[in-house]
mmCIF file of N, CA, C and O in Angstrom:
data_model
loop_
_atom_site.group_PDB
_atom_site.id
_atom_site.type_symbol
_atom_site.label_atom_id
_atom_site.label_comp_id
_atom_site.label_asym_id
_atom_site.label_seq_id
_atom_site.Cartn_x
_atom_site.Cartn_y
_atom_site.Cartn_z
ATOM 1 N N MET B 1 -19.710 16.462 20.605
ATOM 2 C CA MET B 1 -19.259 17.767 20.180
ATOM 3 C C MET B 1 -17.748 17.780 19.965
ATOM 4 O O MET B 1 -17.248 18.587 19.216
ATOM 5 N N THR B 2 -17.024 16.899 20.629
ATOM 6 C CA THR B 2 -15.569 16.872 20.531
ATOM 7 C C THR B 2 -15.112 16.608 19.111
ATOM 8 O O THR B 2 -14.226 17.292 18.600
ATOM 9 N N ILE B 3 -15.708 15.628 18.453
ATOM 10 C CA ILE B 3 -15.317 15.320 17.077
ATOM 11 C C ILE B 3 -15.695 16.475 16.162
ATOM 12 O O ILE B 3 -14.918 16.858 15.292
ATOM 13 N N ALA B 4 -16.863 17.048 16.354
ATOM 14 C CA ALA B 4 -17.288 18.180 15.525
ATOM 15 C C ALA B 4 -16.294 19.329 15.612
ATOM 16 O O ALA B 4 -15.998 19.985 14.606
ATOM 17 N N ASN B 5 -15.748 19.565 16.794
ATOM 18 C CA ASN B 5 -14.778 20.643 16.962
ATOM 19 C C ASN B 5 -13.441 20.342 16.294
ATOM 20 O O ASN B 5 -12.643 21.254 16.073
ATOM 21 N N ALA B 6 -13.183 19.084 15.985
ATOM 22 C CA ALA B 6 -11.916 18.703 15.345
ATOM 23 C C ALA B 6 -12.033 18.626 13.822
ATOM 24 O O ALA B 6 -11.047 18.362 13.147
ATOM 25 N N ILE B 7 -13.217 18.865 13.280
ATOM 26 C CA ILE B 7 -13.387 18.813 11.826
ATOM 27 C C ILE B 7 -12.794 20.073 11.211
ATOM 28 O O ILE B 7 -13.020 21.184 11.688
ATOM 29 N N ARG B 8 -12.011 19.884 10.178
ATOM 30 C CA ARG B 8 -11.341 20.984 9.491
ATOM 31 C C ARG B 8 -11.714 20.983 8.017
ATOM 32 O O ARG B 8 -12.019 19.934 7.439
ATOM 33 N N ILE B 9 -11.635 22.146 7.425
ATOM 34 C CA ILE B 9 -11.905 22.313 5.999
ATOM 35 C C ILE B 9 -10.752 23.102 5.409
ATOM 36 O O ILE B 9 -10.314 24.099 5.990
ATOM 37 N N SER B 10 -10.243 22.649 4.269
ATOM 38 C CA SER B 10 -9.242 23.450 3.566
ATOM 39 C C SER B 10 -9.744 23.668 2.150
ATOM 40 O O SER B 10 -10.373 22.799 1.554
ATOM 41 N N VAL B 11 -9.475 24.852 1.652
ATOM 42 C CA VAL B 11 -9.911 25.245 0.315
ATOM 43 C C VAL B 11 -8.688 25.640 -0.485
ATOM 44 O O VAL B 11 -7.845 26.398 -0.011
ATOM 45 N N ARG B 12 -8.594 25.110 -1.697
ATOM 46 C CA ARG B 12 -7.474 25.431 -2.594
ATOM 47 C C ARG B 12 -8.069 26.120 -3.818
ATOM 48 O O ARG B 12 -8.976 25.594 -4.452
ATOM 49 N N VAL B 13 -7.566 27.311 -4.125
ATOM 50 C CA VAL B 13 -8.113 28.070 -5.244
ATOM 51 C C VAL B 13 -7.178 28.125 -6.449
ATOM 52 O O VAL B 13 -7.583 28.558 -7.514
ATOM 53 N N SER B 14 -5.939 27.700 -6.297
ATOM 54 C CA SER B 14 -5.025 27.723 -7.436
ATOM 55 C C SER B 14 -4.668 26.296 -7.830
ATOM 56 O O SER B 14 -4.908 25.350 -7.081
ATOM 57 N N GLY B 15 -4.066 26.161 -8.997
ATOM 58 C CA GLY B 15 -3.694 24.820 -9.456
ATOM 59 C C GLY B 15 -4.935 23.994 -9.710
ATOM 60 O O GLY B 15 -5.679 24.240 -10.638
ATOM 61 N N ASN B 16 -5.160 23.019 -8.870
ATOM 62 C CA ASN B 16 -6.340 22.162 -8.961
ATOM 63 C C ASN B 16 -7.307 22.576 -7.853
ATOM 64 O O ASN B 16 -7.257 22.045 -6.748
ATOM 65 N N PRO B 17 -8.214 23.548 -8.110
ATOM 66 C CA PRO B 17 -9.086 24.074 -7.054
ATOM 67 C C PRO B 17 -9.970 22.978 -6.460
ATOM 68 O O PRO B 17 -10.373 22.050 -7.137
ATOM 69 N N GLY B 18 -10.242 23.116 -5.187
ATOM 70 C CA GLY B 18 -11.122 22.161 -4.530
ATOM 71 C C GLY B 18 -11.161 22.407 -3.042
ATOM 72 O O GLY B 18 -10.596 23.372 -2.539
ATOM 73 N N ALA B 19 -11.842 21.534 -2.366
ATOM 74 C CA ALA B 19 -11.966 21.640 -0.916
ATOM 75 C C ALA B 19 -11.843 20.245 -0.323
ATOM 76 O O ALA B 19 -12.130 19.251 -0.978
ATOM 77 N N ARG B 20 -11.410 20.202 0.917
ATOM 78 C CA ARG B 20 -11.230 18.934 1.611
ATOM 79 C C ARG B 20 -11.747 19.093 3.033
ATOM 80 O O ARG B 20 -11.546 20.122 3.669
ATOM 81 N N VAL B 21 -12.435 18.074 3.521
ATOM 82 C CA VAL B 21 -12.941 18.046 4.891
ATOM 83 C C VAL B 21 -12.295 16.852 5.580
ATOM 84 O O VAL B 21 -12.274 15.754 5.031
ATOM 85 N N TRP B 22 -11.754 17.057 6.788
ATOM 86 C CA TRP B 22 -11.119 15.962 7.501
ATOM 87 C C TRP B 22 -11.197 16.202 9.003
ATOM 88 O O TRP B 22 -11.514 17.293 9.454
ATOM 89 N N VAL B 23 -10.916 15.137 9.767
ATOM 90 C CA VAL B 23 -10.853 15.237 11.222
ATOM 91 C C VAL B 23 -9.391 15.411 11.608
ATOM 92 O O VAL B 23 -8.543 14.589 11.277
ATOM 93 N N ASP B 24 -9.090 16.502 12.285
ATOM 94 C CA ASP B 24 -7.740 16.794 12.759
ATOM 95 C C ASP B 24 -7.520 16.037 14.068
ATOM 96 O O ASP B 24 -7.960 16.475 15.137
ATOM 97 N N LYS B 25 -6.868 14.879 13.977
ATOM 98 C CA LYS B 25 -6.677 14.033 15.161
ATOM 99 C C LYS B 25 -5.911 14.749 16.263
ATOM 100 O O LYS B 25 -6.086 14.450 17.438
ATOM 101 N N GLY B 26 -5.077 15.708 15.905
ATOM 102 C CA GLY B 26 -4.328 16.460 16.904
ATOM 103 C C GLY B 26 -5.222 17.314 17.791
ATOM 104 O O GLY B 26 -4.817 17.722 18.876
ATOM 105 N N GLN B 27 -6.437 17.594 17.346
ATOM 106 C CA GLN B 27 -7.379 18.388 18.131
ATOM 107 C C GLN B 27 -8.256 17.528 19.036
ATOM 108 O O GLN B 27 -9.053 18.046 19.802
ATOM 109 N N LEU B 28 -8.103 16.201 18.923
ATOM 110 C CA LEU B 28 -8.882 15.295 19.757
ATOM 111 C C LEU B 28 -8.110 14.957 21.028
ATOM 112 O O LEU B 28 -6.886 14.912 21.017
ATOM 113 N N PRO B 29 -8.828 14.688 22.125
ATOM 114 C CA PRO B 29 -8.128 14.235 23.330
ATOM 115 C C PRO B 29 -7.473 12.884 23.066
ATOM 116 O O PRO B 29 -7.912 12.139 22.181
ATOM 117 N N PRO B 30 -6.428 12.539 23.802
ATOM 118 C CA PRO B 30 -5.695 11.294 23.539
ATOM 119 C C PRO B 30 -6.579 10.046 23.477
ATOM 120 O O PRO B 30 -6.343 9.161 22.667
ATOM 121 N N ASP B 31 -7.627 9.980 24.304
ATOM 122 C CA ASP B 31 -8.460 8.784 24.312
ATOM 123 C C ASP B 31 -9.407 8.700 23.112
ATOM 124 O O ASP B 31 -10.055 7.683 22.903
ATOM 125 N N LEU B 32 -9.478 9.732 22.297
ATOM 126 C CA LEU B 32 -10.338 9.708 21.103
ATOM 127 C C LEU B 32 -9.548 9.784 19.794
ATOM 128 O O LEU B 32 -10.140 9.871 18.728
ATOM 129 N N ARG B 33 -8.247 9.754 19.849
ATOM 130 C CA ARG B 33 -7.438 9.926 18.637
ATOM 131 C C ARG B 33 -7.646 8.830 17.603
ATOM 132 O O ARG B 33 -7.440 9.041 16.427
ATOM 133 N N ARG B 34 -8.044 7.641 18.031
ATOM 134 C CA ARG B 34 -8.296 6.558 17.076
ATOM 135 C C ARG B 34 -9.715 6.604 16.509
ATOM 136 O O ARG B 34 -10.059 5.850 15.617
ATOM 137 N N MET B 35 -10.537 7.480 17.003
ATOM 138 C CA MET B 35 -11.936 7.548 16.586
ATOM 139 C C MET B 35 -12.109 7.632 15.070
ATOM 140 O O MET B 35 -12.925 6.893 14.520
ATOM 141 N N PRO B 36 -11.364 8.471 14.356
ATOM 142 C CA PRO B 36 -11.570 8.517 12.903
ATOM 143 C C PRO B 36 -11.335 7.170 12.208
ATOM 144 O O PRO B 36 -11.979 6.876 11.203
ATOM 145 N N GLN B 37 -10.452 6.329 12.749
ATOM 146 C CA GLN B 37 -10.198 5.031 12.120
ATOM 147 C C GLN B 37 -11.283 4.004 12.447
ATOM 148 O O GLN B 37 -11.534 3.101 11.667
ATOM 149 N N VAL B 38 -11.916 4.118 13.605
ATOM 150 C CA VAL B 38 -12.851 3.076 14.041
ATOM 151 C C VAL B 38 -14.316 3.486 13.959
ATOM 152 O O VAL B 38 -15.191 2.677 14.227
ATOM 153 N N ILE B 39 -14.593 4.704 13.554
ATOM 154 C CA ILE B 39 -15.963 5.220 13.612
ATOM 155 C C ILE B 39 -16.938 4.427 12.734
ATOM 156 O O ILE B 39 -18.115 4.361 13.024
ATOM 157 N N ASN B 40 -16.450 3.787 11.683
ATOM 158 C CA ASN B 40 -17.314 3.023 10.785
ATOM 159 C C ASN B 40 -17.494 1.568 11.194
ATOM 160 O O ASN B 40 -18.244 0.844 10.573
ATOM 161 N N GLU B 41 -16.801 1.129 12.228
ATOM 162 C CA GLU B 41 -16.841 -0.286 12.603
ATOM 163 C C GLU B 41 -18.123 -0.703 13.308
ATOM 164 O O GLU B 41 -18.415 -1.881 13.421
ATOM 165 N N GLY B 42 -18.885 0.253 13.813
ATOM 166 C CA GLY B 42 -20.138 -0.077 14.467
ATOM 167 C C GLY B 42 -20.035 -0.214 15.979
ATOM 168 O O GLY B 42 -21.044 -0.325 16.652
ATOM 169 N N ARG B 43 -18.819 -0.209 16.519
ATOM 170 C CA ARG B 43 -18.610 -0.266 17.972
ATOM 171 C C ARG B 43 -17.557 0.753 18.347
ATOM 172 O O ARG B 43 -16.463 0.762 17.794
ATOM 173 N N ILE B 44 -17.896 1.612 19.286
ATOM 174 C CA ILE B 44 -16.963 2.641 19.729
ATOM 175 C C ILE B 44 -16.867 2.554 21.250
ATOM 176 O O ILE B 44 -17.861 2.713 21.952
ATOM 177 N N ARG B 45 -15.687 2.257 21.751
ATOM 178 C CA ARG B 45 -15.462 2.179 23.203
ATOM 179 C C ARG B 45 -14.845 3.496 23.659
ATOM 180 O O ARG B 45 -13.858 3.960 23.094
ATOM 181 N N HIS B 46 -15.463 4.097 24.668
ATOM 182 C CA HIS B 46 -14.981 5.400 25.129
ATOM 183 C C HIS B 46 -15.317 5.607 26.601
ATOM 184 O O HIS B 46 -16.239 4.973 27.132
ATOM 185 N N PRO B 47 -14.580 6.500 27.271
ATOM 186 C CA PRO B 47 -14.897 6.798 28.676
ATOM 187 C C PRO B 47 -16.193 7.611 28.755
ATOM 188 O O PRO B 47 -16.522 8.355 27.829
ATOM 189 N N VAL B 48 -16.915 7.443 29.850
ATOM 190 C CA VAL B 48 -18.163 8.181 30.060
ATOM 191 C C VAL B 48 -17.818 9.599 30.496
ATOM 192 O O VAL B 48 -17.220 9.794 31.557
ATOM 193 N N PHE B 49 -18.135 10.561 29.660
ATOM 194 C CA PHE B 49 -17.862 11.973 29.947
ATOM 195 C C PHE B 49 -16.434 12.196 30.439
ATOM 196 O O PHE B 49 -16.183 12.947 31.370
ATOM 197 N N GLY B 50 -15.483 11.497 29.823
ATOM 198 C CA GLY B 50 -14.084 11.672 30.153
ATOM 199 C C GLY B 50 -13.621 10.952 31.413
ATOM 200 O O GLY B 50 -12.453 11.022 31.770
ATOM 201 N N ASN B 51 -14.521 10.244 32.089
ATOM 202 C CA ASN B 51 -14.169 9.505 33.305
ATOM 203 C C ASN B 51 -13.472 8.210 32.896
ATOM 204 O O ASN B 51 -14.108 7.239 32.519
ATOM 205 N N ARG B 52 -12.160 8.174 33.000
ATOM 206 C CA ARG B 52 -11.383 7.033 32.519
ATOM 207 C C ARG B 52 -11.542 5.787 33.390
ATOM 208 O O ARG B 52 -11.055 4.729 33.048
ATOM 209 N N ARG B 53 -12.263 5.895 34.502
ATOM 210 C CA ARG B 53 -12.556 4.705 35.310
ATOM 211 C C ARG B 53 -13.865 4.044 34.888
ATOM 212 O O ARG B 53 -14.174 2.955 35.332
ATOM 213 N N ARG B 54 -14.627 4.717 34.064
ATOM 214 C CA ARG B 54 -15.911 4.163 33.619
ATOM 215 C C ARG B 54 -15.992 4.232 32.098
ATOM 216 O O ARG B 54 -16.058 5.310 31.507
ATOM 217 N N TRP B 55 -15.976 3.081 31.452
ATOM 218 C CA TRP B 55 -15.996 2.992 30.000
ATOM 219 C C TRP B 55 -17.280 2.324 29.525
ATOM 220 O O TRP B 55 -17.853 1.493 30.232
ATOM 221 N N VAL B 56 -17.717 2.703 28.336
ATOM 222 C CA VAL B 56 -18.882 2.071 27.714
ATOM 223 C C VAL B 56 -18.534 1.734 26.272
ATOM 224 O O VAL B 56 -17.611 2.306 25.686
ATOM 225 N N THR B 57 -19.274 0.788 25.734
ATOM 226 C CA THR B 57 -19.173 0.495 24.313
ATOM 227 C C THR B 57 -20.468 0.964 23.669
ATOM 228 O O THR B 57 -21.551 0.499 24.017
ATOM 229 N N GLN B 58 -20.337 1.916 22.787
ATOM 230 C CA GLN B 58 -21.492 2.466 22.096
ATOM 231 C C GLN B 58 -21.569 1.809 20.723
ATOM 232 O O GLN B 58 -20.552 1.633 20.062
ATOM 233 N N THR B 59 -22.761 1.434 20.308
ATOM 234 C CA THR B 59 -22.910 0.773 19.015
ATOM 235 C C THR B 59 -23.662 1.672 18.047
ATOM 236 O O THR B 59 -24.450 2.531 18.436
ATOM 237 N N ALA B 60 -23.377 1.459 16.796
ATOM 238 C CA ALA B 60 -24.043 2.159 15.704
ATOM 239 C C ALA B 60 -24.042 1.206 14.519
ATOM 240 O O ALA B 60 -23.230 0.277 14.467
ATOM 241 N N PRO B 61 -24.932 1.417 13.565
ATOM 242 C CA PRO B 61 -24.900 0.549 12.384
ATOM 243 C C PRO B 61 -23.541 0.672 11.690
ATOM 244 O O PRO B 61 -22.998 1.776 11.576
ATOM 245 N N PRO B 62 -22.954 -0.439 11.253
ATOM 246 C CA PRO B 62 -21.677 -0.353 10.533
ATOM 247 C C PRO B 62 -21.786 0.619 9.358
ATOM 248 O O PRO B 62 -22.831 0.721 8.715
ATOM 249 N N LEU B 63 -20.706 1.329 9.112
ATOM 250 C CA LEU B 63 -20.595 2.321 8.031
ATOM 251 C C LEU B 63 -21.544 3.511 8.208
ATOM 252 O O LEU B 63 -21.802 4.239 7.263
ATOM 253 N N TRP B 64 -22.011 3.761 9.428
ATOM 254 C CA TRP B 64 -22.959 4.858 9.615
ATOM 255 C C TRP B 64 -22.346 6.206 9.256
ATOM 256 O O TRP B 64 -23.028 7.087 8.746
ATOM 257 N N TRP B 65 -21.054 6.386 9.492
ATOM 258 C CA TRP B 65 -20.409 7.663 9.158
ATOM 259 C C TRP B 65 -20.427 7.891 7.651
ATOM 260 O O TRP B 65 -20.818 8.956 7.184
ATOM 261 N N ASP B 66 -20.009 6.871 6.889
ATOM 262 C CA ASP B 66 -20.002 6.999 5.426
ATOM 263 C C ASP B 66 -21.400 7.248 4.890
ATOM 264 O O ASP B 66 -21.601 8.081 3.998
ATOM 265 N N LYS B 67 -22.388 6.552 5.427
ATOM 266 C CA LYS B 67 -23.773 6.739 4.969
ATOM 267 C C LYS B 67 -24.264 8.143 5.289
ATOM 268 O O LYS B 67 -24.940 8.773 4.472
ATOM 269 N N THR B 68 -23.922 8.639 6.462
ATOM 270 C CA THR B 68 -24.334 9.997 6.850
ATOM 271 C C THR B 68 -23.701 11.033 5.933
ATOM 272 O O THR B 68 -24.371 11.962 5.472
ATOM 273 N N VAL B 69 -22.414 10.873 5.653
ATOM 274 C CA VAL B 69 -21.728 11.809 4.761
ATOM 275 C C VAL B 69 -22.345 11.755 3.366
ATOM 276 O O VAL B 69 -22.609 12.785 2.747
ATOM 277 N N ARG B 70 -22.606 10.540 2.872
ATOM 278 C CA ARG B 70 -23.226 10.410 1.544
ATOM 279 C C ARG B 70 -24.590 11.087 1.498
ATOM 280 O O ARG B 70 -24.932 11.753 0.527
ATOM 281 N N THR B 71 -25.367 10.935 2.562
ATOM 282 C CA THR B 71 -26.697 11.542 2.619
ATOM 283 C C THR B 71 -26.623 13.063 2.505
ATOM 284 O O THR B 71 -27.474 13.684 1.884
ATOM 285 N N HIS B 72 -25.606 13.651 3.103
ATOM 286 C CA HIS B 72 -25.493 15.115 3.147
ATOM 287 C C HIS B 72 -24.476 15.665 2.146
ATOM 288 O O HIS B 72 -24.160 16.850 2.180
ATOM 289 N N ARG B 73 -23.992 14.824 1.269
ATOM 290 C CA ARG B 73 -22.936 15.233 0.344
ATOM 291 C C ARG B 73 -23.334 16.423 -0.529
ATOM 292 O O ARG B 73 -22.558 17.358 -0.691
ATOM 293 N N SER B 74 -24.542 16.412 -1.075
ATOM 294 C CA SER B 74 -24.930 17.515 -1.965
ATOM 295 C C SER B 74 -24.945 18.849 -1.213
ATOM 296 O O SER B 74 -24.510 19.866 -1.747
ATOM 297 N N ARG B 75 -25.420 18.845 0.035
ATOM 298 C CA ARG B 75 -25.416 20.083 0.817
ATOM 299 C C ARG B 75 -23.992 20.534 1.109
ATOM 300 O O ARG B 75 -23.662 21.724 1.011
ATOM 301 N N MET B 76 -23.103 19.585 1.429
ATOM 302 C CA MET B 76 -21.705 19.945 1.696
ATOM 303 C C MET B 76 -21.043 20.493 0.437
ATOM 304 O O MET B 76 -20.293 21.471 0.502
ATOM 305 N N GLU B 77 -21.340 19.878 -0.715
ATOM 306 C CA GLU B 77 -20.756 20.365 -1.972
ATOM 307 C C GLU B 77 -21.249 21.777 -2.285
ATOM 308 O O GLU B 77 -20.474 22.618 -2.745
ATOM 309 N N ARG B 78 -22.533 22.042 -2.036
ATOM 310 C CA ARG B 78 -23.059 23.399 -2.266
ATOM 311 C C ARG B 78 -22.364 24.411 -1.354
ATOM 312 O O ARG B 78 -22.003 25.508 -1.787
ATOM 313 N N GLU B 79 -22.161 24.035 -0.096
ATOM 314 C CA GLU B 79 -21.489 24.944 0.838
ATOM 315 C C GLU B 79 -20.039 25.184 0.429
ATOM 316 O O GLU B 79 -19.544 26.306 0.504
ATOM 317 N N MET B 80 -19.352 24.131 -0.013
ATOM 318 C CA MET B 80 -17.968 24.302 -0.457
ATOM 319 C C MET B 80 -17.912 25.182 -1.695
ATOM 320 O O MET B 80 -17.036 26.047 -1.815
ATOM 321 N N ALA B 81 -18.854 25.002 -2.610
ATOM 322 C CA ALA B 81 -18.898 25.840 -3.810
ATOM 323 C C ALA B 81 -19.141 27.300 -3.425
ATOM 324 O O ALA B 81 -18.529 28.209 -3.990
ATOM 325 N N ARG B 82 -19.998 27.521 -2.438
ATOM 326 C CA ARG B 82 -20.263 28.883 -1.975
ATOM 327 C C ARG B 82 -18.996 29.510 -1.396
ATOM 328 O O ARG B 82 -18.664 30.661 -1.691
ATOM 329 N N VAL B 83 -18.261 28.741 -0.596
ATOM 330 C CA VAL B 83 -17.009 29.252 -0.016
ATOM 331 C C VAL B 83 -16.002 29.557 -1.122
ATOM 332 O O VAL B 83 -15.349 30.613 -1.110
ATOM 333 N N LEU B 84 -15.872 28.656 -2.094
ATOM 334 C CA LEU B 84 -14.953 28.895 -3.210
ATOM 335 C C LEU B 84 -15.347 30.151 -3.979
ATOM 336 O O LEU B 84 -14.487 30.945 -4.370
ATOM 337 N N ASP B 85 -16.643 30.344 -4.198
ATOM 338 C CA ASP B 85 -17.107 31.557 -4.886
ATOM 339 C C ASP B 85 -16.768 32.804 -4.076
ATOM 340 O O ASP B 85 -16.351 33.827 -4.634
ATOM 341 N N ASP B 86 -16.946 32.739 -2.760
ATOM 342 C CA ASP B 86 -16.597 33.884 -1.901
ATOM 343 C C ASP B 86 -15.105 34.214 -2.017
ATOM 344 O O ASP B 86 -14.725 35.375 -2.143
ATOM 345 N N VAL B 87 -14.269 33.181 -1.981
ATOM 346 C CA VAL B 87 -12.820 33.402 -2.099
ATOM 347 C C VAL B 87 -12.490 33.970 -3.475
ATOM 348 O O VAL B 87 -11.699 34.917 -3.583
ATOM 349 N N ARG B 88 -13.084 33.413 -4.502
ATOM 350 C CA ARG B 88 -12.836 33.884 -5.866
ATOM 351 C C ARG B 88 -13.202 35.359 -6.014
ATOM 352 O O ARG B 88 -12.456 36.148 -6.598
ATOM 353 N N ARG B 89 -14.353 35.766 -5.443
ATOM 354 C CA ARG B 89 -14.772 37.178 -5.512
ATOM 355 C C ARG B 89 -13.778 38.072 -4.790
ATOM 356 O O ARG B 89 -13.476 39.174 -5.239
ATOM 357 N N ARG B 90 -13.241 37.614 -3.667
ATOM 358 C CA ARG B 90 -12.276 38.428 -2.918
ATOM 359 C C ARG B 90 -10.959 38.582 -3.675
ATOM 360 O O ARG B 90 -10.254 39.566 -3.524
ATOM 361 N N LEU B 91 -10.610 37.566 -4.479
ATOM 362 C CA LEU B 91 -9.360 37.627 -5.237
ATOM 363 C C LEU B 91 -9.489 38.487 -6.504
ATOM 364 O O LEU B 91 -8.468 38.938 -7.014
ATOM 365 N N ASP B 92 -10.684 38.655 -6.999
ATOM 366 C CA ASP B 92 -10.880 39.441 -8.245
ATOM 367 C C ASP B 92 -10.719 40.919 -8.016
ATOM 368 O O ASP B 92 -10.755 41.496 -7.053
#
């Protein structure tokens, strides 16, 4: 849930309209700040529930983050388009 809480979205309606989704590393605890850089490597070392005396290495298929995003890209694009439409209606 920690990474999910650090995900940010920005929407630009003027100039070159669009939306961007990113992980705000400043919102992550210090021991997870490198997570966005290493999440695709297939091995993530982290403390167990924040207990810095007990660490585990969690594995996932390499590039799992990119594959997950690609799988859900159309839904994310539809949601971003909906948000842009909402903003556009408010500006009219």
